[in-house]
Short mmCIF file of C-alpha atoms in Angstrom, two decimals:
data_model
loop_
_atom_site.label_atom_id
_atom_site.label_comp_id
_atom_site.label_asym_id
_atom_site.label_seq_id
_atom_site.Cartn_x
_atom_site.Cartn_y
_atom_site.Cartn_z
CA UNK A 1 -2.34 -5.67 33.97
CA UNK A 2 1.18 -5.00 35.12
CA UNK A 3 2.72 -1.32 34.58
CA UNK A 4 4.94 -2.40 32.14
CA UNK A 5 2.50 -3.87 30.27
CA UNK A 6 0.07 -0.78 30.26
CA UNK A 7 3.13 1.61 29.20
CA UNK A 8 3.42 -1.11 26.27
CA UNK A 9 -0.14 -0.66 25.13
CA UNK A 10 -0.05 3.14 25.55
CA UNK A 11 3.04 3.44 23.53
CA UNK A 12 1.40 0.83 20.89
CA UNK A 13 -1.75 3.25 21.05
CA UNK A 14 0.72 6.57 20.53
CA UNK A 15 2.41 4.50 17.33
CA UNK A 16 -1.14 3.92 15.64
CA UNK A 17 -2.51 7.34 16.28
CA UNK A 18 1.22 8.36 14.91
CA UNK A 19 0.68 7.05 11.67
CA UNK A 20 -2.42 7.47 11.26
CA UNK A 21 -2.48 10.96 11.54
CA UNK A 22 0.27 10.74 8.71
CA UNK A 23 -1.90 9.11 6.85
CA UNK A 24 -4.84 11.37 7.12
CA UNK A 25 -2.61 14.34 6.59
CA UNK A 26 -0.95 13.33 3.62
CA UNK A 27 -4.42 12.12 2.10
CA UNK A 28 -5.82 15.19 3.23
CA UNK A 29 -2.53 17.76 1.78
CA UNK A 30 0.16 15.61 0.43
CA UNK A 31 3.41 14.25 1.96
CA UNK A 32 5.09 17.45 1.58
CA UNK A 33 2.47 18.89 4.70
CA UNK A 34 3.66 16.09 6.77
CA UNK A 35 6.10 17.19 9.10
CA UNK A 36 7.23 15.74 12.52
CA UNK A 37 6.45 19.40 13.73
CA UNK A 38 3.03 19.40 12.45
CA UNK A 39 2.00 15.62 13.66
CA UNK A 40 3.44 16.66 16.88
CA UNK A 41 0.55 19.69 16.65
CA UNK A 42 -2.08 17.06 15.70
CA UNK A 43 -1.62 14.57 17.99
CA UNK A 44 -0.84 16.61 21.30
CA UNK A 45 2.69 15.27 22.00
CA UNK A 46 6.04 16.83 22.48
CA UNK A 47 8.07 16.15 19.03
CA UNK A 48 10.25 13.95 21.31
CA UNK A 49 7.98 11.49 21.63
CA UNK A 50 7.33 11.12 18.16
CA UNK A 51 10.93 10.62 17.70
CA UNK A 52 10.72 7.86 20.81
CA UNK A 53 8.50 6.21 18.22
CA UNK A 54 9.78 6.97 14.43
CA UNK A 55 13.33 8.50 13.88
CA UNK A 56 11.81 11.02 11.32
CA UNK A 57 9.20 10.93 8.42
CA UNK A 58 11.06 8.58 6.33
CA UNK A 59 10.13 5.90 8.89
CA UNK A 60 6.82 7.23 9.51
CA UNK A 61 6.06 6.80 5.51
CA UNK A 62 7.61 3.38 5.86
CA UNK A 63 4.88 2.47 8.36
CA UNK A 64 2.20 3.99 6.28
CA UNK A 65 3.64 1.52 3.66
CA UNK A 66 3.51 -1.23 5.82
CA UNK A 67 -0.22 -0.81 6.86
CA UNK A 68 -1.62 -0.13 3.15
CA UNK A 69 0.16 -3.48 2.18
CA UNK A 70 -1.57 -5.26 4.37
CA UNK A 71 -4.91 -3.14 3.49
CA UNK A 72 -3.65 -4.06 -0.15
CA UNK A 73 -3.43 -7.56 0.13
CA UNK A 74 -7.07 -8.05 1.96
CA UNK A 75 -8.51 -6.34 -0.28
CA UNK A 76 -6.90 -8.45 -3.05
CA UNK A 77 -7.55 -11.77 -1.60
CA UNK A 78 -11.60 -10.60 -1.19
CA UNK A 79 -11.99 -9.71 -4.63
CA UNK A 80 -9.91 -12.84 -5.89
CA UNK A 81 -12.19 -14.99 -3.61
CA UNK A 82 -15.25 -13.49 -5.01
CA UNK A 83 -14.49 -14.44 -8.47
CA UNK A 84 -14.96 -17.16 -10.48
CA UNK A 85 -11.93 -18.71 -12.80
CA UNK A 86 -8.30 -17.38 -13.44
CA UNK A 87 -9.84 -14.82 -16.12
CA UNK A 88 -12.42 -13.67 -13.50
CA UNK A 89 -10.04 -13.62 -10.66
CA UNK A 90 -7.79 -11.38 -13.14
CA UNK A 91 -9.85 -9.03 -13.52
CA UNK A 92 -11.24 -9.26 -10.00
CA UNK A 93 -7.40 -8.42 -8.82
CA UNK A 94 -6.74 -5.51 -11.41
CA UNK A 95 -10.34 -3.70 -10.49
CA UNK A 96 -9.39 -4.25 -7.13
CA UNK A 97 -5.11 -2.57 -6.93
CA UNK A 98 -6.81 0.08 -8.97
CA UNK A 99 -9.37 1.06 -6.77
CA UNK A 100 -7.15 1.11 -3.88
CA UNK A 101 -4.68 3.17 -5.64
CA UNK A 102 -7.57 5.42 -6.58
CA UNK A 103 -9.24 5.27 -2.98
CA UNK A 104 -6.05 5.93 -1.04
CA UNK A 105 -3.18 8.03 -3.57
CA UNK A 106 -0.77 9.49 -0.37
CA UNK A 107 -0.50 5.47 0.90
CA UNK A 108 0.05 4.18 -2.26
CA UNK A 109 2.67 6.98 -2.85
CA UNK A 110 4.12 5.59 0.42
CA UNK A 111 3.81 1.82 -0.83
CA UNK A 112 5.41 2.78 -4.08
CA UNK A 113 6.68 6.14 -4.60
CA UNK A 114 8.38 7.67 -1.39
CA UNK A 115 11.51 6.31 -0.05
CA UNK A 116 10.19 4.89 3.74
CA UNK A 117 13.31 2.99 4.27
CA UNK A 118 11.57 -0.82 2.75
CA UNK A 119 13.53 -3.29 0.65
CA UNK A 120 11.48 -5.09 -2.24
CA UNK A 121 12.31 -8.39 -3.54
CA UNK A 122 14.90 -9.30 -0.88
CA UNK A 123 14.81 -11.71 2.05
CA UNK A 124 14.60 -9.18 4.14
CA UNK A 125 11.34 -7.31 2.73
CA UNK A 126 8.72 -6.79 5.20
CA UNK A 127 5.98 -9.55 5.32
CA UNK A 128 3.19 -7.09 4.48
CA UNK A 129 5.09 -6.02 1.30
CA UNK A 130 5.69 -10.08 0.55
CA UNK A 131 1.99 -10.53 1.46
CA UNK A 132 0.59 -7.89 -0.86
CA UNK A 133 2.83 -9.61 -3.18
CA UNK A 134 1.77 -13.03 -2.64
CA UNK A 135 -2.15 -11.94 -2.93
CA UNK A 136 -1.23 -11.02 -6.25
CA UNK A 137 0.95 -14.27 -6.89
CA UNK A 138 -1.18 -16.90 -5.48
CA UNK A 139 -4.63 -16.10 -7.72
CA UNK A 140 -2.61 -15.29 -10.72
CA UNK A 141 -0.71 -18.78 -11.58
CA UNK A 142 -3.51 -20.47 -13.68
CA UNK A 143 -3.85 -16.75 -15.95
CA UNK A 144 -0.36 -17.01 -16.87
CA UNK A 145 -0.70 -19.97 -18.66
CA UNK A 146 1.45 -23.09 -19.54
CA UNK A 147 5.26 -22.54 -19.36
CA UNK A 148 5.14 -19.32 -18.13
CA UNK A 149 6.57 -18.66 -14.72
CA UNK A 150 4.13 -17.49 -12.38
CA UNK A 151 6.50 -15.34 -10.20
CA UNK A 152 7.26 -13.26 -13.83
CA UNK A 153 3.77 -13.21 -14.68
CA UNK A 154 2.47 -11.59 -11.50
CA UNK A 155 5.79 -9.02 -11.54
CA UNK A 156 4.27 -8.06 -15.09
CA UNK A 157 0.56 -7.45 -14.27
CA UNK A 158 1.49 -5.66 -10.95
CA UNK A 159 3.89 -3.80 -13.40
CA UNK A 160 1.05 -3.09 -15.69
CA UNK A 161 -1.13 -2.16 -12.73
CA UNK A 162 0.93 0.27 -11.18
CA UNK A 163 1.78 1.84 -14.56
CA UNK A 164 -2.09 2.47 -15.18
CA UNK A 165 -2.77 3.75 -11.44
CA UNK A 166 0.08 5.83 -11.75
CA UNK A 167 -0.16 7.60 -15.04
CA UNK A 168 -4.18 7.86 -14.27
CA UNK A 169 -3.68 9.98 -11.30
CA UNK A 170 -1.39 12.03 -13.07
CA UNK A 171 -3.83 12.42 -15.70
CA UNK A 172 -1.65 11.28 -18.68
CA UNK A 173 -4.55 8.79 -19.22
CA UNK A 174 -8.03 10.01 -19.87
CA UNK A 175 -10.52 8.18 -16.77
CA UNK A 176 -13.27 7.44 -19.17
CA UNK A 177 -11.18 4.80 -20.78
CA UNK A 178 -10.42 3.12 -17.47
CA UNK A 179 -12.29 0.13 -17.75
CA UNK A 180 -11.63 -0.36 -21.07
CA UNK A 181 -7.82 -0.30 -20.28
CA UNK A 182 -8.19 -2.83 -16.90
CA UNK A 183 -10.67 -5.57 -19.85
CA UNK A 184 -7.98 -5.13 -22.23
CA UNK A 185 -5.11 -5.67 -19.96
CA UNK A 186 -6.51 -8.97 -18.67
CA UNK A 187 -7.27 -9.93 -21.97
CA UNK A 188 -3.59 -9.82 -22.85
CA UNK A 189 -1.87 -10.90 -20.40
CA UNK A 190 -4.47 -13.39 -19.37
CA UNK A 191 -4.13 -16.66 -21.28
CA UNK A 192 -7.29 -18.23 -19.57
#
């Protein structure tokens, strides 16, 4: 391995830990205890080098983003693969964006709620955001039903889904009703 290409993977390496100590952090205490002072603290580097990597924590939450999209859409595709039939696969997808929302709040916050610098429904979007998307899009065609544009359909069950997750965690909805909410949202929107 040459030098360059060992300074490449150790830079890489500093990048990951980077971020994921943002991630923990901000799981752990909220974005608002994420500072570049305090990651500097956690992971043992000069606040220099964190800005070598990120130019502040705007770009560091756009990174957290970046990797729960991509989490996201995995888990998306796995429980859309385990299912059987549009309605299934539905419901499969709506259990599934709920419990991540649930599982990881400070990177969905990052995915959806905190400016981290990412464009949505451009060209230029970032293929894990137009991935995460597209796990969504791709098992949800056959539940819209005849006539009904697929791209519109998935916009408004992600829409539905994100309102749920959202006012959920902010406890404007009661949690013992959350199943019954998810069955009754597929059953409306699904056609199948």
């Amino acid at each position: 391995m040459s030098v360059q290409e060992r300074k490449e993977r150790e830079r890489a390496d500093r990048e990951r830990l980077i971020v994921a100590t943002a991630r923990e952090l901000a799981e752990q205490q909220g974005w608002d205890a994420v500072t570049t002072r305090r990651l500097a603290e956690r992971i043992e580097y000069s606040q220099p080098v964190l800005y070598s990597h990120f130019r502040g924590k705007r770009e560091i939450i756009g990174a957290v983003a970046l990797e729960g999209a991509a989490e996201m859409a995995v888990e998306l595709r796995a429980a859309a693969l385990a299912a059987d039939g549009p309605r299934a696969r539905a419901a499969a997808l709506a259990r599934a964006y709920l419990d991540f929302a649930t599982r990881n709040p400070a990177v969905y916050d990052a995915m959806f709620q905190l400016d981290g610098g990412l464009t949505f429904a451009h060209e230029d979007t970032p293929a894990p955001l137009k991935d995460a998307f597209a796990a969504l899009l791709d098992n949800l065609g056959e539940a819209a039903g005849e006539g009904v544009h697929p791209g519109l359909f998935t916009e408004l069950f992600w829409a539905s889904l994100h309102g749920l997750a959202t006012l959920t965690r902010a406890g404007r909805l009661p949690p013992a009703e959350a199943d019954r909410r998810t069955e009754l949202l597929v059953d409306r929107l699904a056609v199948v």
